[in-house]
Short mmCIF file of C-alpha atoms in Angstrom, two decimals:
data_model
loop_
_atom_site.label_atom_id
_atom_site.label_comp_id
_atom_site.label_asym_id
_atom_site.label_seq_id
_atom_site.Cartn_x
_atom_site.Cartn_y
_atom_site.Cartn_z
CA MET A 1 -43.33 -2.02 -6.80
CA LYS A 2 -42.23 -5.42 -5.46
CA ARG A 3 -40.45 -6.11 -8.64
CA ARG A 4 -38.49 -2.69 -8.60
CA LEU A 5 -37.10 -2.87 -5.10
CA PRO A 6 -34.95 -5.98 -5.48
CA PHE A 7 -33.54 -4.47 -8.74
CA ARG A 8 -31.91 -1.64 -6.67
CA ARG A 9 -29.93 -4.29 -4.66
CA TRP A 10 -28.89 -5.94 -7.86
CA ILE A 11 -27.69 -2.46 -9.25
CA ARG A 12 -25.49 -2.03 -5.96
CA ARG A 13 -23.96 -5.50 -6.39
CA VAL A 14 -23.16 -5.02 -10.00
CA MET A 15 -21.65 -1.60 -9.27
CA GLN A 16 -19.56 -3.21 -6.29
CA ILE A 17 -18.28 -5.80 -8.64
CA VAL A 18 -17.38 -3.29 -11.38
CA PHE A 19 -15.48 -1.06 -9.04
CA LEU A 20 -13.60 -4.13 -7.52
CA LEU A 21 -12.66 -5.32 -11.00
CA ALA A 22 -11.45 -1.95 -11.80
CA PHE A 23 -9.27 -1.77 -8.75
CA ILE A 24 -7.85 -5.35 -9.61
CA GLY A 25 -7.32 -4.07 -13.19
CA LEU A 26 -5.31 -1.19 -11.99
CA ILE A 27 -3.25 -3.56 -9.91
CA PHE A 28 -2.42 -5.72 -12.91
CA ALA A 29 -1.86 -2.59 -15.14
CA THR A 30 0.71 -1.28 -12.54
CA ARG A 31 3.81 -3.04 -14.04
CA PRO A 32 7.01 -2.02 -15.49
CA VAL A 33 7.04 -1.31 -19.14
CA PRO A 34 10.52 -0.51 -20.63
CA GLY A 35 10.78 3.02 -22.18
CA GLU A 36 7.26 4.10 -20.77
CA THR A 37 6.40 6.42 -18.01
CA PRO A 38 3.53 5.03 -15.90
CA SER A 39 0.15 6.92 -16.40
CA TRP A 40 -1.25 8.80 -13.40
CA TRP A 41 -4.53 6.71 -14.07
CA LEU A 42 -2.84 3.92 -12.18
CA LYS A 43 -3.18 5.69 -8.93
CA ALA A 44 -6.76 6.79 -9.51
CA TYR A 45 -8.26 5.14 -6.49
CA PHE A 46 -5.72 6.68 -4.19
CA LEU A 47 -6.38 10.12 -5.65
CA ALA A 48 -10.00 9.60 -4.86
CA ASP A 49 -9.26 9.03 -1.15
CA PRO A 50 -9.94 12.09 0.92
CA LEU A 51 -8.22 10.49 4.09
CA ILE A 52 -4.95 10.42 2.09
CA LEU A 53 -5.34 13.99 1.08
CA LEU A 54 -6.33 15.39 4.51
CA LEU A 55 -3.43 13.47 6.35
CA THR A 56 -0.87 14.56 3.85
CA VAL A 57 -2.05 18.20 4.15
CA LEU A 58 -1.76 18.16 7.94
CA ALA A 59 1.46 16.07 8.17
CA ALA A 60 3.48 17.31 5.26
CA HIS A 61 1.86 20.80 4.81
CA ALA A 62 1.56 20.02 1.09
CA VAL A 63 -1.21 19.39 -1.41
CA PRO A 64 -0.40 16.87 -4.23
CA LEU A 65 -2.31 18.59 -7.04
CA LEU A 66 -3.88 15.44 -8.42
CA ALA A 67 -4.96 14.41 -4.98
CA LEU A 68 -7.65 17.18 -5.11
CA PHE A 69 -9.56 14.80 -7.27
CA SER A 70 -10.66 13.36 -3.82
CA LEU A 71 -12.91 16.41 -3.29
CA VAL A 72 -15.19 14.56 -5.86
CA THR A 73 -15.72 11.85 -3.18
CA VAL A 74 -16.24 14.49 -0.54
CA VAL A 75 -19.05 16.13 -2.55
CA LEU A 76 -20.53 12.80 -3.32
CA THR A 77 -20.64 11.85 0.24
CA VAL A 78 -22.13 15.18 1.46
CA ILE A 79 -24.94 14.67 -1.11
CA LEU A 80 -25.54 10.83 -1.09
CA GLY A 81 -24.04 9.73 2.17
CA ARG A 82 -21.49 6.90 2.64
CA VAL A 83 -22.11 5.56 -0.95
CA PHE A 84 -18.34 5.08 -1.27
CA CYS A 85 -18.35 2.53 1.44
CA GLY A 86 -21.34 0.74 0.22
CA TRP A 87 -20.92 0.86 -3.50
CA ILE A 88 -17.30 1.82 -4.44
CA CYS A 89 -14.73 0.73 -1.77
CA PRO A 90 -13.15 -2.51 -3.04
CA LEU A 91 -12.26 -3.56 0.44
CA GLY A 92 -15.83 -3.05 1.57
CA THR A 93 -16.93 -5.26 -1.28
CA VAL A 94 -14.44 -7.94 -0.30
CA HIS A 95 -15.90 -7.78 3.21
CA ALA A 96 -19.40 -8.00 1.85
CA MET A 97 -18.51 -11.09 -0.18
CA THR A 98 -16.78 -12.58 2.89
CA GLY A 99 -20.08 -11.99 4.81
CA TRP A 100 -22.10 -13.56 2.04
CA ALA A 101 -19.79 -16.62 1.97
CA LEU A 102 -20.04 -17.00 5.77
CA ASP A 103 -23.91 -16.79 5.55
CA LYS A 104 -23.62 -20.01 3.50
CA VAL A 105 -21.71 -21.96 6.10
CA GLN A 106 -22.64 -20.35 9.38
CA LYS A 107 -25.96 -20.90 11.22
CA PRO A 108 -27.94 -17.58 10.48
CA ALA A 109 -27.86 -15.45 13.55
CA LYS A 110 -31.37 -14.45 14.71
CA ARG A 111 -30.66 -10.97 15.71
CA ARG A 112 -31.63 -7.47 15.01
CA ASP A 113 -28.47 -5.63 14.06
CA THR A 114 -28.76 -2.03 15.42
CA PHE A 115 -26.23 0.60 16.29
CA SER A 116 -23.59 -0.33 18.95
CA PRO A 117 -21.62 2.26 20.95
CA TRP A 118 -18.44 0.37 19.99
CA GLN A 119 -18.91 1.78 16.44
CA LYS A 120 -17.80 5.15 17.77
CA ALA A 121 -14.23 3.59 18.04
CA LYS A 122 -13.34 4.41 14.38
CA TYR A 123 -14.16 8.11 15.01
CA TYR A 124 -11.81 8.24 18.12
CA ILE A 125 -9.13 6.45 16.11
CA LEU A 126 -9.54 9.08 13.34
CA GLY A 127 -9.32 11.86 16.04
CA GLY A 128 -6.00 10.44 17.32
CA ALA A 129 -4.74 10.25 13.75
CA LEU A 130 -5.53 13.70 13.01
CA VAL A 131 -3.61 14.90 16.06
CA MET A 132 -0.65 12.81 15.06
CA ALA A 133 -0.87 14.31 11.51
CA LEU A 134 -0.81 17.93 12.85
CA LEU A 135 2.51 16.84 14.57
CA GLY A 136 3.88 15.31 11.34
CA GLY A 137 2.91 11.76 11.73
CA HIS A 138 1.24 9.99 8.63
CA TRP A 139 1.25 6.50 10.26
CA ILE A 140 -2.48 5.74 10.38
CA THR A 141 -2.67 5.70 6.40
CA ILE A 142 -1.16 2.17 6.55
CA PHE A 143 -4.81 1.18 7.62
CA ASP A 144 -6.55 3.07 4.93
CA PRO A 145 -8.84 0.50 3.23
CA LEU A 146 -7.48 1.18 -0.31
CA VAL A 147 -3.90 1.13 0.81
CA LEU A 148 -4.48 -1.96 2.94
CA LEU A 149 -5.99 -3.96 0.07
CA TYR A 150 -3.57 -2.74 -2.60
CA ARG A 151 -0.52 -3.56 -0.31
CA THR A 152 -1.92 -7.10 0.53
CA ALA A 153 -2.77 -7.94 -3.04
CA THR A 154 0.66 -6.69 -4.30
CA THR A 155 2.96 -8.21 -1.75
CA SER A 156 1.06 -11.37 -0.69
CA ILE A 157 -1.78 -12.44 -2.90
CA LEU A 158 -0.24 -11.92 -6.29
CA PRO A 159 3.17 -13.50 -5.27
CA ALA A 160 1.35 -16.59 -3.77
CA ALA A 161 -0.80 -16.97 -6.86
CA GLN A 162 2.35 -16.67 -9.09
CA TRP A 163 4.08 -19.37 -7.04
CA GLY A 164 1.22 -21.72 -7.39
CA ILE A 165 0.90 -21.21 -11.15
CA GLU A 166 4.60 -21.44 -11.81
CA THR A 167 5.05 -24.56 -9.66
CA GLY A 168 1.78 -26.24 -11.29
CA ALA A 169 2.80 -25.26 -14.90
CA ASN A 170 6.29 -26.59 -14.32
CA ALA A 171 5.10 -29.81 -12.87
CA VAL A 172 2.67 -30.36 -15.89
CA TYR A 173 5.55 -29.49 -18.29
CA GLN A 174 7.91 -31.94 -16.73
CA THR A 175 5.41 -34.88 -16.51
CA ASP A 176 3.84 -34.04 -19.93
CA PRO A 177 0.50 -35.92 -19.21
CA ARG A 178 -1.67 -37.07 -22.16
CA LEU A 179 -5.30 -37.81 -22.67
CA GLY A 180 -4.98 -39.96 -25.65
CA ARG A 181 -3.46 -37.78 -28.40
CA PHE A 182 -4.28 -34.61 -26.42
CA LYS A 183 -1.38 -32.95 -24.54
CA LEU A 184 -2.33 -31.02 -21.47
CA THR A 185 0.76 -28.73 -22.06
CA SER A 186 -1.02 -27.47 -25.04
CA VAL A 187 -3.42 -25.77 -22.82
CA THR A 188 -1.23 -24.97 -19.80
CA GLU A 189 1.86 -23.60 -21.57
CA PRO A 190 0.10 -20.78 -23.62
CA ALA A 191 -1.87 -19.78 -20.49
CA TYR A 192 1.33 -19.79 -18.42
CA GLN A 193 3.28 -17.74 -20.96
CA TYR A 194 0.56 -15.18 -21.12
CA LEU A 195 0.54 -14.78 -17.35
CA ARG A 196 4.30 -14.73 -17.21
CA ASN A 197 4.61 -12.03 -19.94
CA HIS A 198 1.67 -9.82 -19.17
CA VAL A 199 0.69 -10.26 -15.43
CA PHE A 200 3.43 -11.46 -13.33
CA VAL A 201 6.32 -10.00 -15.41
CA LEU A 202 9.09 -10.77 -12.73
CA PRO A 203 10.00 -14.40 -12.23
CA LYS A 204 9.80 -15.83 -8.71
CA GLN A 205 8.75 -12.32 -7.32
CA ALA A 206 8.45 -12.25 -3.59
CA PHE A 207 8.30 -9.68 -0.78
CA LEU A 208 9.61 -9.38 2.79
CA GLY A 209 7.06 -9.35 5.61
CA THR A 210 4.37 -10.84 3.68
CA GLY A 211 3.31 -13.13 6.54
CA LEU A 212 2.67 -10.15 8.75
CA ILE A 213 0.77 -8.30 6.00
CA LEU A 214 -1.32 -11.29 5.00
CA ALA A 215 -2.06 -12.33 8.73
CA PHE A 216 -3.53 -8.93 9.46
CA PHE A 217 -5.67 -9.02 6.26
CA ILE A 218 -6.90 -12.51 7.13
CA ALA A 219 -7.70 -11.34 10.70
CA ILE A 220 -9.97 -8.46 9.56
CA LEU A 221 -11.77 -10.77 7.06
CA ALA A 222 -12.18 -13.39 9.94
CA ALA A 223 -13.77 -10.68 12.11
CA ASN A 224 -16.79 -10.80 9.75
CA ALA A 225 -17.70 -14.06 11.42
CA TYR A 226 -18.38 -12.12 14.59
CA ARG A 227 -20.09 -9.10 13.00
CA ARG A 228 -20.76 -8.62 9.28
CA ARG A 229 -18.38 -5.80 7.89
CA PHE A 230 -16.61 -5.64 11.40
CA TRP A 231 -13.73 -3.58 9.90
CA CYS A 232 -16.10 -1.04 8.25
CA ARG A 233 -18.24 -0.61 11.27
CA TYR A 234 -15.80 -0.43 14.01
CA LEU A 235 -12.21 0.39 12.78
CA CYS A 236 -12.02 1.94 9.29
CA PRO A 237 -10.40 5.43 9.47
CA LEU A 238 -11.68 6.37 6.03
CA GLY A 239 -15.15 5.22 6.85
CA ALA A 240 -14.93 7.48 9.99
CA LEU A 241 -14.03 10.51 7.85
CA LEU A 242 -16.81 9.89 5.23
CA GLY A 243 -19.20 9.37 8.32
CA LEU A 244 -18.50 12.88 9.54
CA LEU A 245 -19.13 14.28 6.08
CA ALA A 246 -22.38 12.24 5.78
CA LYS A 247 -23.75 13.58 9.03
CA ARG A 248 -26.69 15.35 7.21
CA PRO A 249 -26.81 14.12 3.62
CA MET A 250 -29.37 15.03 1.04
CA LEU A 251 -30.33 11.38 0.47
CA ARG A 252 -32.01 10.23 3.60
CA ARG A 253 -34.16 7.26 4.78
CA ALA A 254 -37.75 7.91 5.51
CA VAL A 255 -39.97 5.66 7.50
CA ALA A 256 -43.81 5.88 7.13
CA SER A 257 -45.00 5.52 10.70
CA GLU A 258 -48.50 4.52 9.66
CA SER A 259 -47.12 1.59 7.86
CA CYS A 260 -44.23 0.52 10.06
CA ASN A 261 -45.04 -2.03 12.79
CA GLU A 262 -41.46 -2.00 14.09
CA CYS A 263 -40.84 -5.63 13.24
CA GLY A 264 -37.10 -4.97 12.89
CA LEU A 265 -36.69 -6.90 9.64
CA CYS A 266 -35.08 -3.90 8.19
CA THR A 267 -32.12 -4.17 10.75
CA THR A 268 -31.40 -7.87 9.99
CA ALA A 269 -29.81 -6.94 6.45
CA CYS A 270 -28.33 -3.49 7.41
CA HIS A 271 -24.52 -3.54 6.52
CA GLY A 272 -23.65 -0.74 8.68
CA ALA A 273 -26.03 -1.25 11.75
CA SER A 274 -27.08 2.34 11.29
CA ALA A 275 -30.48 2.10 12.99
CA SER A 276 -30.68 2.88 16.70
CA GLY A 277 -34.03 1.04 17.05
CA PHE A 278 -36.54 -0.93 15.17
CA GLY A 279 -38.19 1.02 12.40
CA SER A 280 -37.04 4.55 13.29
CA GLY A 281 -33.93 6.12 14.60
CA TRP A 282 -31.54 6.26 11.63
CA LYS A 283 -27.77 7.38 11.78
CA PRO A 284 -26.63 8.54 8.30
CA SER A 285 -23.06 8.49 9.44
CA GLU A 286 -23.23 4.65 9.76
CA CYS A 287 -25.36 3.97 6.73
CA PHE A 288 -23.65 2.52 3.65
CA VAL A 289 -26.65 3.30 1.48
CA CYS A 290 -26.97 -0.50 0.76
CA LEU A 291 -30.77 -0.11 0.35
CA ASN A 292 -31.22 -3.50 2.06
CA CYS A 293 -33.70 -2.05 4.63
CA SER A 294 -36.07 -0.81 1.92
CA THR A 295 -35.91 -4.03 -0.06
CA THR A 296 -36.58 -6.18 3.01
CA CYS A 297 -39.50 -4.27 4.46
CA PRO A 298 -42.63 -6.22 3.75
CA ARG A 299 -44.82 -3.15 4.20
CA ASP A 300 -42.95 -0.67 2.01
CA ALA A 301 -42.60 1.50 5.13
CA CYS A 302 -38.92 2.24 4.55
CA GLU A 303 -37.74 4.27 1.61
CA PHE A 304 -34.79 6.61 0.63
CA THR A 305 -35.88 10.12 -0.45
CA PHE A 306 -33.80 12.98 -1.85
CA GLN A 307 -33.86 16.30 -0.08
CA PRO A 308 -32.27 19.20 -2.07
CA ALA A 309 -31.06 21.05 0.99
CA ILE A 310 -28.79 19.50 3.60
CA TRP A 311 -30.24 21.67 6.34
CA ARG A 312 -33.67 20.23 6.18
CA LYS A 313 -34.87 18.65 9.38
CA GLU A 314 -37.09 15.95 7.74
CA PRO A 315 -36.66 13.12 7.42
CA ALA A 316 -35.13 13.16 10.81
CA VAL A 317 -31.51 11.95 11.29
CA GLN A 318 -29.54 10.97 14.49
CA PRO A 319 -25.98 11.76 15.48
CA VAL A 320 -23.54 9.16 16.36
CA GLY A 321 -23.15 10.69 19.74
CA LEU A 322 -19.35 11.30 20.11
CA THR A 323 -18.62 12.68 23.69
CA ARG A 324 -16.17 15.49 24.47
CA ARG A 325 -14.40 13.17 26.90
CA GLY A 326 -13.91 10.52 24.13
CA VAL A 327 -12.59 13.23 21.71
CA LEU A 328 -10.21 14.49 24.39
CA TRP A 329 -8.76 10.98 25.10
CA ALA A 330 -8.50 10.39 21.44
CA ALA A 331 -6.37 13.52 21.09
CA VAL A 332 -4.28 12.39 24.13
CA GLY A 333 -3.89 9.06 22.42
CA GLY A 334 -2.62 10.72 19.27
CA LEU A 335 -0.11 12.65 21.30
CA ALA A 336 1.12 9.61 23.11
CA GLY A 337 1.28 7.58 20.00
CA PHE A 338 3.30 10.28 18.18
CA ALA A 339 5.61 10.47 21.11
CA PHE A 340 6.12 6.82 21.12
CA LEU A 341 6.93 6.77 17.51
CA ARG A 342 9.56 9.50 17.94
CA THR A 343 11.29 8.24 21.04
CA THR A 344 13.66 6.07 19.15
CA PRO A 345 17.09 7.48 18.06
CA GLN A 346 16.12 6.79 14.40
CA GLY A 347 12.72 8.52 14.90
CA ARG A 348 14.51 11.54 16.32
CA GLY A 349 16.98 11.68 13.20
CA SER A 350 20.00 11.28 15.36
CA VAL A 351 21.15 7.94 13.55
CA TYR A 352 20.70 6.41 10.04
CA HIS A 353 19.90 3.01 9.36
CA PRO A 354 22.71 1.61 7.08
CA ARG A 355 20.24 -0.58 5.02
CA LEU A 356 17.37 1.71 4.76
CA ILE A 357 17.91 2.54 1.21
CA ARG A 358 15.05 4.68 -0.05
CA PRO A 359 14.12 4.82 -3.88
CA PRO A 360 15.74 7.71 -5.79
CA GLY A 361 13.69 10.93 -5.46
CA SER A 362 12.63 10.06 -1.88
CA ARG A 363 12.35 13.15 0.40
CA PRO A 364 14.32 13.48 3.60
CA GLU A 365 13.08 10.73 6.05
CA PRO A 366 10.73 12.99 8.16
CA ASP A 367 9.11 14.45 5.15
CA PHE A 368 9.04 11.00 3.50
CA LEU A 369 7.20 9.44 6.46
CA ALA A 370 4.82 12.47 6.46
CA ARG A 371 3.74 11.58 3.00
CA CYS A 372 4.30 7.72 2.39
CA THR A 373 1.04 5.73 2.80
CA ALA A 374 3.00 2.34 2.37
CA CYS A 375 0.48 1.54 -0.43
CA GLY A 376 3.06 -0.60 -2.35
CA MET A 377 2.53 0.95 -5.75
CA CYS A 378 6.35 1.72 -6.12
CA MET A 379 7.01 -1.92 -5.14
CA LYS A 380 4.66 -3.25 -7.76
CA VAL A 381 6.21 -1.16 -10.64
CA CYS A 382 9.79 -1.81 -9.72
CA PRO A 383 11.28 -3.74 -12.74
CA THR A 384 13.80 -5.68 -10.51
CA GLY A 385 11.60 -6.37 -7.52
CA GLY A 386 14.19 -4.73 -5.29
CA LEU A 387 11.86 -2.42 -3.57
CA GLN A 388 10.55 -4.20 -0.53
CA PRO A 389 8.40 -3.39 2.57
CA ALA A 390 10.41 -2.22 5.58
CA ILE A 391 9.79 -4.25 8.65
CA THR A 392 12.41 -3.06 11.25
CA GLU A 393 14.58 -0.92 9.22
CA ALA A 394 12.45 2.34 9.46
CA GLY A 395 10.96 1.69 12.92
CA LEU A 396 7.18 1.48 13.65
CA GLU A 397 6.50 4.68 11.93
CA GLY A 398 8.06 3.34 8.58
CA LEU A 399 6.45 0.01 8.75
CA PHE A 400 5.77 -1.39 5.23
CA THR A 401 7.29 1.74 3.56
CA PRO A 402 9.53 0.91 0.54
CA HIS A 403 13.28 0.45 0.71
CA LEU A 404 15.74 -1.14 -1.73
CA VAL A 405 17.21 -4.45 -0.84
CA PRO A 406 19.94 -4.88 -3.47
CA ILE A 407 20.42 -8.60 -2.86
CA ILE A 408 16.91 -9.18 -4.03
CA GLY A 409 16.81 -6.55 -6.83
CA TYR A 410 18.82 -3.50 -7.78
CA CYS A 411 17.67 0.03 -8.83
CA ASP A 412 17.53 0.10 -12.66
CA TYR A 413 19.75 2.85 -13.95
CA THR A 414 17.23 4.07 -16.54
CA CYS A 415 14.11 3.51 -14.55
CA THR A 416 12.12 6.35 -12.88
CA ALA A 417 8.73 4.56 -12.52
CA CYS A 418 8.48 4.64 -8.66
CA GLY A 419 8.34 8.43 -8.44
CA HIS A 420 5.55 8.56 -11.13
CA VAL A 421 3.26 6.14 -9.53
CA CYS A 422 3.63 7.53 -5.91
CA PRO A 423 0.23 9.14 -5.01
CA THR A 424 1.55 11.56 -2.46
CA GLU A 425 5.02 12.43 -4.00
CA ALA A 426 6.77 10.94 -1.07
CA ILE A 427 9.05 9.78 -3.95
CA ARG A 428 9.28 12.94 -6.29
CA PRO A 429 8.89 12.18 -10.03
CA LEU A 430 12.15 12.50 -11.83
CA THR A 431 13.47 12.46 -15.33
CA GLU A 432 16.21 9.94 -16.05
CA GLU A 433 18.95 12.74 -16.14
CA GLU A 434 17.80 13.90 -12.79
CA LYS A 435 17.91 10.43 -11.47
CA HIS A 436 21.53 9.97 -12.51
CA GLN A 437 22.53 12.91 -10.17
CA ILE A 438 20.92 11.40 -7.09
CA LYS A 439 22.71 9.07 -4.70
CA ILE A 440 20.71 6.68 -2.70
CA GLY A 441 23.62 5.03 -1.01
CA LEU A 442 27.31 3.94 -1.45
CA ALA A 443 28.84 0.58 -2.13
CA ALA A 444 31.57 -0.74 0.17
CA PHE A 445 33.62 -3.99 -0.07
CA ASP A 446 33.76 -6.44 2.63
CA VAL A 447 37.31 -7.53 2.60
CA THR A 448 36.51 -10.60 4.73
CA ARG A 449 34.19 -11.87 1.90
CA CYS A 450 35.30 -10.39 -1.38
CA ILE A 451 37.00 -13.04 -3.51
CA PRO A 452 40.07 -11.12 -4.66
CA TYR A 453 40.76 -9.78 -1.13
CA VAL A 454 40.29 -13.06 0.78
CA TYR A 455 41.08 -15.81 -1.73
CA GLY A 456 43.61 -14.13 -4.09
CA ARG A 457 41.59 -14.93 -7.23
CA ASN A 458 40.42 -12.47 -9.84
CA CYS A 459 36.67 -11.58 -9.93
CA VAL A 460 35.47 -8.42 -11.69
CA VAL A 461 31.82 -9.02 -11.96
CA CYS A 462 30.85 -6.00 -10.11
CA GLU A 463 32.94 -3.83 -12.18
CA GLU A 464 31.73 -5.33 -15.37
CA HIS A 465 28.14 -4.74 -14.39
CA CYS A 466 28.40 -1.21 -12.94
CA PRO A 467 25.87 0.72 -15.10
CA ILE A 468 27.59 4.19 -14.67
CA PRO A 469 29.41 4.99 -17.89
CA GLU A 470 32.48 6.26 -16.13
CA LYS A 471 32.43 3.13 -13.83
CA ALA A 472 32.13 3.78 -10.17
CA ILE A 473 33.99 0.46 -9.51
CA TYR A 474 37.56 0.16 -10.86
CA CYS A 475 40.34 -2.26 -10.38
CA VAL A 476 43.90 -1.75 -9.26
CA GLU A 477 46.47 -4.53 -10.16
CA THR A 478 48.11 -5.68 -6.91
CA GLU A 479 50.64 -8.37 -6.04
CA VAL A 480 49.53 -10.79 -3.48
CA GLU A 481 51.29 -13.62 -1.69
CA LEU A 482 49.63 -17.07 -1.80
CA ARG A 483 50.44 -20.32 0.02
CA GLU A 484 54.04 -21.48 0.23
CA GLY A 485 55.27 -17.96 -0.75
CA LYS A 486 53.83 -17.94 -4.24
CA LYS A 487 52.94 -14.58 -5.64
CA ARG A 488 50.22 -13.56 -8.03
CA LEU A 489 49.19 -10.30 -9.73
CA ILE A 490 45.43 -9.91 -9.38
CA LYS A 491 42.92 -7.00 -9.72
CA LEU A 492 41.61 -5.62 -6.50
CA PRO A 493 38.30 -3.86 -6.99
CA LYS A 494 37.84 -0.31 -5.34
CA VAL A 495 34.90 2.00 -5.18
CA ASP A 496 35.04 5.67 -6.36
CA PRO A 497 32.55 7.45 -3.79
CA GLU A 498 32.23 10.49 -6.00
CA LYS A 499 30.67 8.35 -8.83
CA CYS A 500 28.85 5.71 -6.96
CA ILE A 501 25.10 6.27 -6.63
CA GLY A 502 24.18 3.24 -4.57
CA CYS A 503 22.12 1.52 -7.19
CA GLY A 504 23.01 -1.95 -5.81
CA VAL A 505 23.85 -3.61 -9.18
CA CYS A 506 27.26 -4.79 -7.68
CA GLU A 507 25.55 -6.33 -4.77
CA TYR A 508 23.04 -8.09 -6.82
CA VAL A 509 25.45 -9.69 -9.20
CA CYS A 510 28.17 -10.68 -6.66
CA PRO A 511 28.81 -14.54 -6.99
CA LEU A 512 28.59 -14.77 -3.12
CA ASP A 513 24.84 -14.53 -3.13
CA ASP A 514 24.42 -15.53 0.46
CA ALA A 515 26.49 -12.64 1.92
CA PRO A 516 27.83 -10.63 -1.03
CA GLY A 517 31.37 -9.37 -0.80
CA ILE A 518 30.21 -5.93 -1.63
CA ARG A 519 27.32 -4.21 0.12
CA VAL A 520 25.46 -1.02 -0.40
CA ILE A 521 24.71 1.17 2.63
CA THR A 522 22.93 4.57 3.05
CA THR A 523 26.19 6.65 3.50
CA ASN A 524 26.27 9.70 1.11
CA GLU A 525 22.61 9.64 0.18
CA THR A 526 21.66 12.86 -1.46
CA ARG A 527 18.46 13.42 0.52
CA HIS A 528 20.34 13.86 3.81
CA GLU A 529 23.02 16.47 3.99
CA ARG A 530 24.17 15.40 7.45
CA HIS A 531 24.66 11.85 6.17
CA GLN A 532 27.29 12.67 3.45
CA ALA A 533 30.41 11.69 5.29
CA LEU A 534 32.64 11.34 2.19
CA LEU A 535 33.02 14.92 0.81
CA PRO A 536 34.63 15.59 -2.70
CA GLU A 537 38.22 15.55 -2.82
CA VAL A 538 39.92 18.86 -2.68
CA GLU A 539 43.41 20.09 -3.76
CA SER A 540 44.40 21.95 -0.64
CA GLU A 541 43.22 22.50 2.87
CA GLU A 542 41.95 26.10 2.05
CA GLU A 543 39.15 24.46 0.00
CA LEU A 544 37.97 22.33 2.95
CA PRO A 545 34.41 23.44 4.12
CA TYR A 546 35.45 23.37 7.81
#
């Protein structure tokens, strides 16, 4: 019996590592492949997330068909309890590994880790989030554990690793160190080329706002120094939802009263602090089914048993103890939070940010924000690196949601990857032909910066690189007067607003790469009818729509 119990803990640890590696594998696999449509398997973890499904249904009044896969997680939780948190969640595994590492450097705390009333906080946060979702706010999903970890890995950890590897490989290549006849580059160069071609793909990839994203991630990991798995116990909104579903699971902890001496050893290794006292008093909504309590009990008094019916009263379970007043205040907080998000002119839809260029296929802004989780999948799969996290462009409600920054990367004319990886269809999946009919913005020349306009010299880089077959940028030969009365015939570039789709290639290739002479703004974007200022030209006034 003593040999079998520790084996359970090792099974859990192996499963945690397997699911974490699978999550990392999907991150690496989410990359642009020319001519291929991304597989739906790349978003498998998000499709298994019931919080994303629930908030999308409430906020957008829509059900992404593939997201129904998350019902498997719901059924699993009802039967086995919060096994997703203890065995599957990759962020939970990262927290567990952080706690294990801290145990090696911190002086072990001599305490019995029992349930704290502060653990109710995540349920009240979830309550406020549900109220916001009913009103159309999807904001809380930026704190979903899967979203949080994916976004951090994509926008911060991988670019940092890429920078370190690229810098180190270049340094080794330039110095060409030797150990006798052995060249170190014979090892570093093949490894670097493999990573460059199959992992990183885009050279020098970087994202805006990574400091804020990484700082928050480091902060929640550092909180483990105060309480192990602090995020999971006190703040995680997905954990709160799964805790409600695990209120009366079929798999329950049973304590043999005749064997238990209430020593409290079971509480010292409990990941979720699910015990309300020493020995008895178990709250399944807080239990991660880590099985540590049963493996640490020296008397074998604690064991998990399977009850085929959820309405069985034995073994006994205890509720978390949410109060009506607390739930009411959570609802008030949700209302206040939503009102705060919508008090800005942009939040109320009365103005449009000129640089908030959403990916092609994006829904109108209110519907987009009611669906987008800010997970970063579209940014990861963008072949040019142009999709970046929004910081101030979309307001607080649109924090970390994707927008195109043409000076960093343009929207590839033949690419439709972002819509195919979006787990909630905030970006609709498009065919290449459908994408060509969508305008995400409009290019405009800055005549105080553009070389032909300001300096009287020819520059047709933007016209040459315009990907539209009919060319949205064309040139008009114009005579200009130079210094001392000299005149020169140059080509002045112009934009045809009926053909321009706002892809941003022109801004990206402009030789003035500090402040380009042509900029793409959101005017004329297809997704907003009210934002289409430049109507098609008409032959007579009778054809005008007003």
